[in-house]
PDB file of C-alpha atoms and ligand atoms in Angstrom:
ATOM      1  CA  MET A1163      83.643 -65.788  -7.961  1.00  0.00           C
ATOM      2  CA  ALA A1164      84.265 -65.197 -11.742  1.00  0.00           C
ATOM      3  CA  ARG A1165      86.632 -65.991 -14.140  1.00  0.00           C
ATOM      4  CA  ILE A1166      88.239 -63.461 -15.047  1.00  0.00           C
ATOM      5  CA  LEU A1167      91.013 -63.215 -18.262  1.00  0.00           C
ATOM      6  CA  ILE A1168      93.351 -60.348 -18.010  1.00  0.00           C
ATOM      7  CA  VAL A1169      95.639 -59.236 -20.963  1.00  0.00           C
ATOM      8  CA  GLU A1170      97.956 -56.730 -20.614  1.00  0.00           C
ATOM      9  CA  ASP A1171     101.911 -56.640 -22.435  1.00  0.00           C
ATOM     10  CA  GLU A1172     103.193 -54.613 -19.497  1.00  0.00           C
ATOM     11  CA  PRO A1173     104.655 -56.838 -17.006  1.00  0.00           C
ATOM     12  CA  ASP A1174     104.230 -54.318 -13.526  1.00  0.00           C
ATOM     13  CA  LEU A1175     100.487 -54.138 -14.662  1.00  0.00           C
ATOM     14  CA  ARG A1176      99.735 -56.924 -15.433  1.00  0.00           C
ATOM     15  CA  MET A1177     100.572 -58.332 -11.539  1.00  0.00           C
ATOM     16  CA  SER A1178      99.025 -55.116 -10.317  1.00  0.00           C
ATOM     17  CA  LEU A1179      96.156 -56.479 -11.847  1.00  0.00           C
ATOM     18  CA  GLU A1180      96.063 -60.399 -11.176  1.00  0.00           C
ATOM     19  CA  GLU A1181      96.335 -59.029  -7.326  1.00  0.00           C
ATOM     20  CA  ASP A1182      94.446 -56.991  -6.987  1.00  0.00           C
ATOM     21  CA  ILE A1183      92.045 -58.659  -8.719  1.00  0.00           C
ATOM     22  CA  ARG A1184      92.209 -62.217  -6.677  1.00  0.00           C
ATOM     23  CA  ARG A1185      91.621 -59.730  -4.256  1.00  0.00           C
ATOM     24  CA  GLN A1186      88.515 -59.117  -5.203  1.00  0.00           C
ATOM     25  CA  GLY A1187      87.928 -63.508  -5.566  1.00  0.00           C
ATOM     26  CA  HIS A1188      87.638 -63.734  -8.790  1.00  0.00           C
ATOM     27  CA  GLU A1189      90.133 -66.452  -9.956  1.00  0.00           C
ATOM     28  CA  THR A1190      92.920 -65.594 -12.721  1.00  0.00           C
ATOM     29  CA  THR A1191      93.883 -65.988 -16.024  1.00  0.00           C
ATOM     30  CA  VAL A1192      97.219 -64.133 -17.379  1.00  0.00           C
ATOM     31  CA  ALA A1193      97.683 -63.306 -21.697  1.00  0.00           C
ATOM     32  CA  GLU A1194     100.588 -61.291 -22.464  1.00  0.00           C
ATOM     33  CA  ASP A1195     100.321 -60.719 -25.946  1.00  0.00           C
ATOM     34  CA  GLY A1196      97.543 -60.523 -28.057  1.00  0.00           C
ATOM     35  CA  ALA A1197      97.792 -63.956 -29.799  1.00  0.00           C
ATOM     36  CA  ARG A1198      97.888 -65.686 -26.711  1.00  0.00           C
ATOM     37  CA  ALA A1199      94.746 -63.493 -25.209  1.00  0.00           C
ATOM     38  CA  LEU A1200      93.179 -64.518 -28.879  1.00  0.00           C
ATOM     39  CA  GLU A1201      93.980 -68.063 -28.134  1.00  0.00           C
ATOM     40  CA  LEU A1202      92.997 -68.630 -24.134  1.00  0.00           C
ATOM     41  CA  GLY A1203      89.406 -66.282 -24.898  1.00  0.00           C
ATOM     42  CA  ARG A1204      88.236 -68.591 -27.405  1.00  0.00           C
ATOM     43  CA  LYS A1205      88.659 -71.353 -25.160  1.00  0.00           C
ATOM     44  CA  GLY A1206      87.326 -70.426 -22.325  1.00  0.00           C
ATOM     45  CA  PRO A1207      84.724 -69.939 -21.148  1.00  0.00           C
ATOM     46  CA  TRP A1208      84.740 -66.952 -19.245  1.00  0.00           C
ATOM     47  CA  ASP A1209      82.767 -63.509 -17.089  1.00  0.00           C
ATOM     48  CA  LEU A1210      85.185 -61.211 -18.705  1.00  0.00           C
ATOM     49  CA  ILE A1211      88.086 -60.267 -20.488  1.00  0.00           C
ATOM     50  CA  LEU A1212      89.966 -57.468 -19.921  1.00  0.00           C
ATOM     51  CA  LEU A1213      91.822 -56.535 -22.721  1.00  0.00           C
ATOM     52  CA  ASP A1214      94.579 -53.920 -22.951  1.00  0.00           C
ATOM     53  CA  VAL A1215      94.802 -52.425 -27.097  1.00  0.00           C
ATOM     54  CA  MET A1216      98.121 -51.674 -27.402  1.00  0.00           C
ATOM     55  CA  LEU A1217      99.790 -55.427 -27.671  1.00  0.00           C
ATOM     56  CA  PRO A1218     102.219 -57.705 -29.097  1.00  0.00           C
ATOM     57  CA  LYS A1219     101.665 -59.618 -32.106  1.00  0.00           C
ATOM     58  CA  MET A1220      97.558 -58.316 -32.483  1.00  0.00           C
ATOM     59  CA  ASP A1221      96.321 -55.765 -30.650  1.00  0.00           C
ATOM     60  CA  GLY A1222      93.253 -55.396 -28.529  1.00  0.00           C
ATOM     61  CA  PHE A1223      90.430 -53.999 -31.488  1.00  0.00           C
ATOM     62  CA  ASP A1224      91.685 -57.263 -33.417  1.00  0.00           C
ATOM     63  CA  VAL A1225      91.943 -59.824 -30.476  1.00  0.00           C
ATOM     64  CA  CYS A1226      87.931 -58.725 -29.554  1.00  0.00           C
ATOM     65  CA  ALA A1227      86.946 -58.683 -33.313  1.00  0.00           C
ATOM     66  CA  ALA A1228      87.969 -61.628 -33.748  1.00  0.00           C
ATOM     67  CA  LEU A1229      86.891 -63.054 -29.858  1.00  0.00           C
ATOM     68  CA  ARG A1230      83.680 -61.957 -31.243  1.00  0.00           C
ATOM     69  CA  LYS A1231      83.578 -63.394 -34.564  1.00  0.00           C
ATOM     70  CA  SER A1232      83.777 -66.960 -33.048  1.00  0.00           C
ATOM     71  CA  GLY A1233      81.458 -66.754 -30.988  1.00  0.00           C
ATOM     72  CA  VAL A1234      82.325 -65.856 -27.168  1.00  0.00           C
ATOM     73  CA  THR A1235      80.023 -63.482 -25.722  1.00  0.00           C
ATOM     74  CA  ALA A1236      81.707 -62.694 -22.506  1.00  0.00           C
ATOM     75  CA  PRO A1237      82.392 -59.102 -21.921  1.00  0.00           C
ATOM     76  CA  VAL A1238      85.321 -57.693 -22.991  1.00  0.00           C
ATOM     77  CA  VAL A1239      86.457 -53.907 -21.011  1.00  0.00           C
ATOM     78  CA  MET A1240      89.286 -52.465 -23.131  1.00  0.00           C
ATOM     79  CA  LEU A1241      92.020 -50.699 -21.532  1.00  0.00           C
ATOM     80  CA  THR A1242      92.990 -47.832 -22.593  1.00  0.00           C
ATOM     81  CA  ALA A1243      96.506 -45.773 -22.852  1.00  0.00           C
ATOM     82  CA  ARG A1244      94.274 -42.570 -23.711  1.00  0.00           C
ATOM     83  CA  THR A1245      90.767 -40.630 -24.175  1.00  0.00           C
ATOM     84  CA  GLN A1246      91.614 -40.523 -27.653  1.00  0.00           C
ATOM     85  CA  GLU A1247      88.142 -40.209 -29.018  1.00  0.00           C
ATOM     86  CA  ALA A1248      88.256 -42.850 -31.763  1.00  0.00           C
ATOM     87  CA  GLU A1249      90.081 -45.633 -30.054  1.00  0.00           C
ATOM     88  CA  LYS A1250      86.717 -45.646 -27.713  1.00  0.00           C
ATOM     89  CA  VAL A1251      84.360 -46.241 -30.597  1.00  0.00           C
ATOM     90  CA  PHE A1252      87.477 -48.198 -32.224  1.00  0.00           C
ATOM     91  CA  GLY A1253      86.782 -50.080 -29.602  1.00  0.00           C
ATOM     92  CA  LEU A1254      83.328 -50.427 -29.052  1.00  0.00           C
ATOM     93  CA  ASP A1255      83.302 -51.187 -32.649  1.00  0.00           C
ATOM     94  CA  SER A1256      85.007 -54.277 -32.352  1.00  0.00           C
ATOM     95  CA  GLY A1257      82.547 -56.066 -29.396  1.00  0.00           C
ATOM     96  CA  ALA A1258      83.858 -54.259 -26.860  1.00  0.00           C
ATOM     97  CA  ASP A1259      81.162 -53.873 -23.559  1.00  0.00           C
ATOM     98  CA  ASP A1260      83.661 -51.024 -21.859  1.00  0.00           C
ATOM     99  CA  TYR A1261      86.881 -49.444 -21.679  1.00  0.00           C
ATOM    100  CA  ILE A1262      88.876 -47.824 -19.206  1.00  0.00           C
ATOM    101  CA  THR A1263      91.431 -45.578 -19.738  1.00  0.00           C
ATOM    102  CA  LYS A1264      95.196 -45.402 -17.871  1.00  0.00           C
ATOM    103  CA  PRO A1265      96.407 -44.341 -15.809  1.00  0.00           C
ATOM    104  CA  PHE A1266      93.502 -45.543 -14.470  1.00  0.00           C
ATOM    105  CA  GLY A1267      92.640 -46.286 -10.093  1.00  0.00           C
ATOM    106  CA  LEU A1268      92.202 -49.559  -8.593  1.00  0.00           C
ATOM    107  CA  HIS A1269      88.258 -48.800  -6.957  1.00  0.00           C
ATOM    108  CA  GLU A1270      87.340 -47.134 -11.137  1.00  0.00           C
ATOM    109  CA  LEU A1271      89.251 -50.356 -12.026  1.00  0.00           C
ATOM    110  CA  ARG A1272      86.560 -53.055  -9.489  1.00  0.00           C
ATOM    111  CA  ALA A1273      83.902 -50.228 -10.172  1.00  0.00           C
ATOM    112  CA  ARG A1274      84.069 -51.207 -13.575  1.00  0.00           C
ATOM    113  CA  ILE A1275      84.320 -54.981 -13.037  1.00  0.00           C
ATOM    114  CA  ARG A1276      81.816 -55.575 -10.329  1.00  0.00           C
ATOM    115  CA  ALA A1277      79.271 -53.348 -13.160  1.00  0.00           C
ATOM    116  CA  GLN A1278      79.732 -55.729 -16.002  1.00  0.00           C
ATOM    117  CA  LEU A1279      79.374 -58.951 -13.830  1.00  0.00           C
ATOM    118  CA  ARG A1280      76.095 -58.125 -12.570  1.00  0.00           C
ATOM    119  CA  ARG A1281      75.172 -57.246 -15.613  1.00  0.00           C
ATOM    120  CA  GLY A1282      76.514 -60.975 -17.524  1.00  0.00           C
ATOM    121  CA  ALA A1283      74.647 -62.135 -13.712  1.00  0.00           C
ATOM    122  CA  GLY A1284      71.243 -60.761 -14.930  1.00  0.00           C
ATOM    123  CA  PRO A1285      69.023 -61.831 -17.694  1.00  0.00           C
ATOM    124  CA  VAL A1286      70.833 -64.628 -19.883  1.00  0.00           C
ATOM    125  CA  ASP A1287      70.878 -61.404 -22.875  1.00  0.00           C
ATOM    126  CA  ARG A1288      70.177 -63.790 -25.735  1.00  0.00           C
ATOM    127  CA  VAL A1289      71.872 -61.863 -28.195  1.00  0.00           C
ATOM    128  CA  ARG A1290      74.424 -63.293 -30.853  1.00  0.00           C
ATOM    129  CA  ARG A1291      76.793 -62.032 -32.649  1.00  0.00           C
ATOM    130  CA  PHE A1292      79.767 -63.761 -35.629  1.00  0.00           C
ATOM    131  CA  GLY A1293      80.894 -61.790 -37.974  1.00  0.00           C
ATOM    132  CA  ASP A1294      78.770 -59.616 -40.079  1.00  0.00           C
ATOM    133  CA  CYS A1295      75.797 -61.662 -38.155  1.00  0.00           C
ATOM    134  CA  VAL A1296      73.932 -60.480 -34.898  1.00  0.00           C
ATOM    135  CA  VAL A1297      71.376 -62.744 -33.998  1.00  0.00           C
ATOM    136  CA  ASP A1298      68.563 -62.357 -31.061  1.00  0.00           C
ATOM    137  CA  PHE A1299      67.579 -65.000 -29.937  1.00  0.00           C
ATOM    138  CA  ASP A1300      64.783 -63.414 -28.148  1.00  0.00           C
ATOM    139  CA  ARG A1301      63.138 -61.326 -30.431  1.00  0.00           C
ATOM    140  CA  ALA A1302      63.480 -64.232 -33.392  1.00  0.00           C
ATOM    141  CA  THR A1303      65.900 -61.527 -35.563  1.00  0.00           C
ATOM    142  CA  LEU A1304      68.645 -62.404 -38.214  1.00  0.00           C
ATOM    143  CA  ARG A1305      70.967 -58.381 -38.942  1.00  0.00           C
ATOM    144  CA  ARG A1306      74.222 -59.447 -41.203  1.00  0.00           C
ATOM    145  CA  ALA A1307      75.699 -55.660 -41.535  1.00  0.00           C
ATOM    146  CA  GLY A1308      72.745 -54.464 -40.396  1.00  0.00           C
ATOM    147  CA  GLN A1309      70.239 -55.359 -43.100  1.00  0.00           C
ATOM    148  CA  PRO A1310      66.945 -57.533 -41.467  1.00  0.00           C
ATOM    149  CA  VAL A1311      67.363 -60.890 -42.728  1.00  0.00           C
ATOM    150  CA  ASP A1312      64.215 -63.668 -43.286  1.00  0.00           C
ATOM    151  CA  ILE A1313      64.588 -66.625 -40.475  1.00  0.00           C
ATOM    152  CA  THR A1314      62.702 -69.369 -39.799  1.00  0.00           C
ATOM    153  CA  PRO A1315      61.847 -70.001 -36.258  1.00  0.00           C
ATOM    154  CA  GLN A1316      63.831 -74.299 -36.997  1.00  0.00           C
ATOM    155  CA  GLU A1317      66.835 -71.960 -38.322  1.00  0.00           C
ATOM    156  CA  LEU A1318      66.751 -70.014 -35.299  1.00  0.00           C
ATOM    157  CA  ARG A1319      66.905 -72.931 -33.246  1.00  0.00           C
ATOM    158  CA  LEU A1320      69.470 -75.268 -35.153  1.00  0.00           C
ATOM    159  CA  LEU A1321      71.421 -72.188 -35.031  1.00  0.00           C
ATOM    160  CA  GLU A1322      71.461 -71.607 -30.655  1.00  0.00           C
ATOM    161  CA  VAL A1323      72.207 -75.274 -30.165  1.00  0.00           C
ATOM    162  CA  LEU A1324      75.191 -75.492 -32.911  1.00  0.00           C
ATOM    163  CA  LEU A1325      76.558 -71.646 -31.028  1.00  0.00           C
ATOM    164  CA  ASP A1326      75.517 -72.691 -27.614  1.00  0.00           C
ATOM    165  CA  ALA A1327      77.384 -75.609 -28.037  1.00  0.00           C
ATOM    166  CA  GLY A1328      80.570 -73.542 -28.367  1.00  0.00           C
ATOM    167  CA  GLY A1329      82.533 -75.175 -30.854  1.00  0.00           C
ATOM    168  CA  ARG A1330      81.412 -79.324 -30.217  1.00  0.00           C
ATOM    169  CA  VAL A1331      80.160 -81.329 -32.690  1.00  0.00           C
ATOM    170  CA  VAL A1332      75.978 -81.718 -32.787  1.00  0.00           C
ATOM    171  CA  SER A1333      75.106 -83.955 -33.536  1.00  0.00           C
ATOM    172  CA  ARG A1334      71.668 -84.040 -36.414  1.00  0.00           C
ATOM    173  CA  ASP A1335      69.632 -86.533 -34.090  1.00  0.00           C
ATOM    174  CA  HIS A1336      70.341 -83.980 -31.698  1.00  0.00           C
ATOM    175  CA  LEU A1337      69.545 -81.539 -33.600  1.00  0.00           C
ATOM    176  CA  ILE A1338      66.054 -82.305 -35.352  1.00  0.00           C
ATOM    177  CA  GLU A1339      65.318 -82.445 -31.722  1.00  0.00           C
ATOM    178  CA  ALA A1340      66.237 -79.636 -30.641  1.00  0.00           C
ATOM    179  CA  ALA A1341      64.546 -77.920 -33.264  1.00  0.00           C
ATOM    180  CA  TRP A1342      61.627 -79.848 -34.031  1.00  0.00           C
ATOM    181  CA  GLY A1343      60.660 -81.776 -30.768  1.00  0.00           C
ATOM    182  CA  PRO A1344      60.593 -85.858 -30.171  1.00  0.00           C
ATOM    183  CA  GLY A1345      59.297 -87.892 -32.167  1.00  0.00           C
ATOM    184  CA  THR A1346      59.395 -85.793 -35.410  1.00  0.00           C
ATOM    185  CA  ALA A1347      59.525 -86.863 -38.340  1.00  0.00           C
ATOM    186  CA  ILE A1348      61.983 -85.658 -39.537  1.00  0.00           C
ATOM    187  CA  THR A1349      64.958 -87.094 -41.885  1.00  0.00           C
ATOM    188  CA  ASP A1350      68.550 -86.062 -41.468  1.00  0.00           C
ATOM    189  CA  ARG A1351      67.694 -84.770 -45.099  1.00  0.00           C
ATOM    190  CA  ALA A1352      66.373 -82.271 -43.966  1.00  0.00           C
ATOM    191  CA  VAL A1353      68.667 -81.226 -41.705  1.00  0.00           C
ATOM    192  CA  ASP A1354      71.007 -80.552 -44.306  1.00  0.00           C
ATOM    193  CA  THR A1355      68.350 -79.052 -45.838  1.00  0.00           C
ATOM    194  CA  HIS A1356      68.398 -75.585 -43.925  1.00  0.00           C
ATOM    195  CA  ILE A1357      72.039 -76.245 -43.080  1.00  0.00           C
ATOM    196  CA  PHE A1358      72.068 -75.771 -46.198  1.00  0.00           C
ATOM    197  CA  ASN A1359      69.743 -72.456 -46.196  1.00  0.00           C
ATOM    198  CA  LEU A1360      71.462 -71.200 -43.205  1.00  0.00           C
ATOM    199  CA  ARG A1361      74.442 -71.026 -45.022  1.00  0.00           C
ATOM    200  CA  LYS A1362      72.884 -68.992 -47.969  1.00  0.00           C
ATOM    201  CA  LYS A1363      71.789 -66.613 -44.951  1.00  0.00           C
ATOM    202  CA  ILE A1364      74.974 -66.065 -42.266  1.00  0.00           C
ATOM    203  CA  GLU A1365      78.315 -67.732 -44.199  1.00  0.00           C
ATOM    204  CA  PRO A1366      80.323 -64.909 -46.114  1.00  0.00           C
ATOM    205  CA  LEU A1367      81.053 -67.751 -48.812  1.00  0.00           C
ATOM    206  CA  PRO A1368      78.117 -70.485 -48.588  1.00  0.00           C
ATOM    207  CA  SER A1369      79.596 -72.980 -50.525  1.00  0.00           C
ATOM    208  CA  ASP A1370      82.993 -73.100 -48.424  1.00  0.00           C
ATOM    209  CA  PRO A1371      81.045 -72.532 -44.836  1.00  0.00           C
ATOM    210  CA  CYS A1372      83.394 -71.407 -42.010  1.00  0.00           C
ATOM    211  CA  TYR A1373      80.733 -71.572 -39.326  1.00  0.00           C
ATOM    212  CA  LEU A1374      78.537 -74.535 -40.350  1.00  0.00           C
ATOM    213  CA  LEU A1375      81.145 -77.444 -40.580  1.00  0.00           C
ATOM    214  CA  SER A1376      80.036 -80.447 -41.179  1.00  0.00           C
ATOM    215  CA  VAL A1377      81.221 -83.073 -39.861  1.00  0.00           C
ATOM    216  CA  ARG A1378      81.471 -86.088 -41.919  1.00  0.00           C
ATOM    217  CA  GLY A1379      78.935 -88.793 -40.356  1.00  0.00           C
ATOM    218  CA  LEU A1380      79.045 -87.336 -37.101  1.00  0.00           C
ATOM    219  CA  GLY A1381      77.011 -83.772 -37.916  1.00  0.00           C
ATOM    220  CA  TYR A1382      77.864 -80.129 -37.439  1.00  0.00           C
ATOM    221  CA  ARG A1383      79.182 -77.789 -34.716  1.00  0.00           C
ATOM    222  CA  PHE A1384      79.874 -74.103 -34.829  1.00  0.00           C
ATOM    223  CA  GLY A1385      83.361 -72.529 -36.281  1.00  0.00           C
ATOM    224  CA  SER A1386      85.581 -69.529 -35.333  1.00  0.00           C
ATOM    225  CA  GLY A1387      84.843 -68.469 -38.638  1.00  0.00           C
ATOM    226  CA  THR A1388      88.266 -68.643 -40.054  1.00  0.00           C
ATOM    227  CA  LEU A1389      89.603 -71.226 -42.156  1.00  0.00           C
ATOM    228  CA  THR A1390      91.625 -73.186 -40.566  1.00  0.00           C
ATOM    229  CA  ASP A1391      88.945 -74.741 -38.803  1.00  0.00           C
ATOM    230  CA  SER A1392      86.928 -76.213 -42.168  1.00  0.00           C
TER     231      SER A1392
HETATM  232 CA1   CA B1109     100.475 -52.522 -24.250  1.00  0.00          CA
END
């Protein structure tokens, strides 16, 4: 059983999607517009997000890009109205994994869902994206706007722990243990220095961070990349 978020503003289609996906044994949640999709999408966790393109309040491309920016890695399958090439490319550029063109049959829908869920159930893909950054934890690389950026093993570990915490606060002690191992002589100040350096590598504006957020007296957490988080 997978948790699937269905985003579709057309009531009939939304209901038939929900009904069919439930019949396949999955758990469903629905959203009727882009703003709600973004809110629910960020809450997660989801095994799959089915995302209509033309939506009230915010279109599916913007929703998908914003979710990726927030570190949401669930597979996204876009529902596009026509086979317009530009739409598809934009859909994939916004971080979508697949698309289905309307009108589609339920067999095609099921096949696409199965394919994405299989992919998700495989070895965990240790690639995370946010903003214009792509971090590949298996290859220990960071790319920003397509360009490689040097990153130290400690910086990678700090980033990984904060990303995995999904927005929850992580204490400096926990960060030290995760990045340097238990029983190390590393101080809180050293963590702050590494975070400071990391901000210069990933933040649009390092002096006013939107990803590596300090939480006074507690530690750090990974922000969604929007100013409301700071
Ligand atoms: Ca629509």
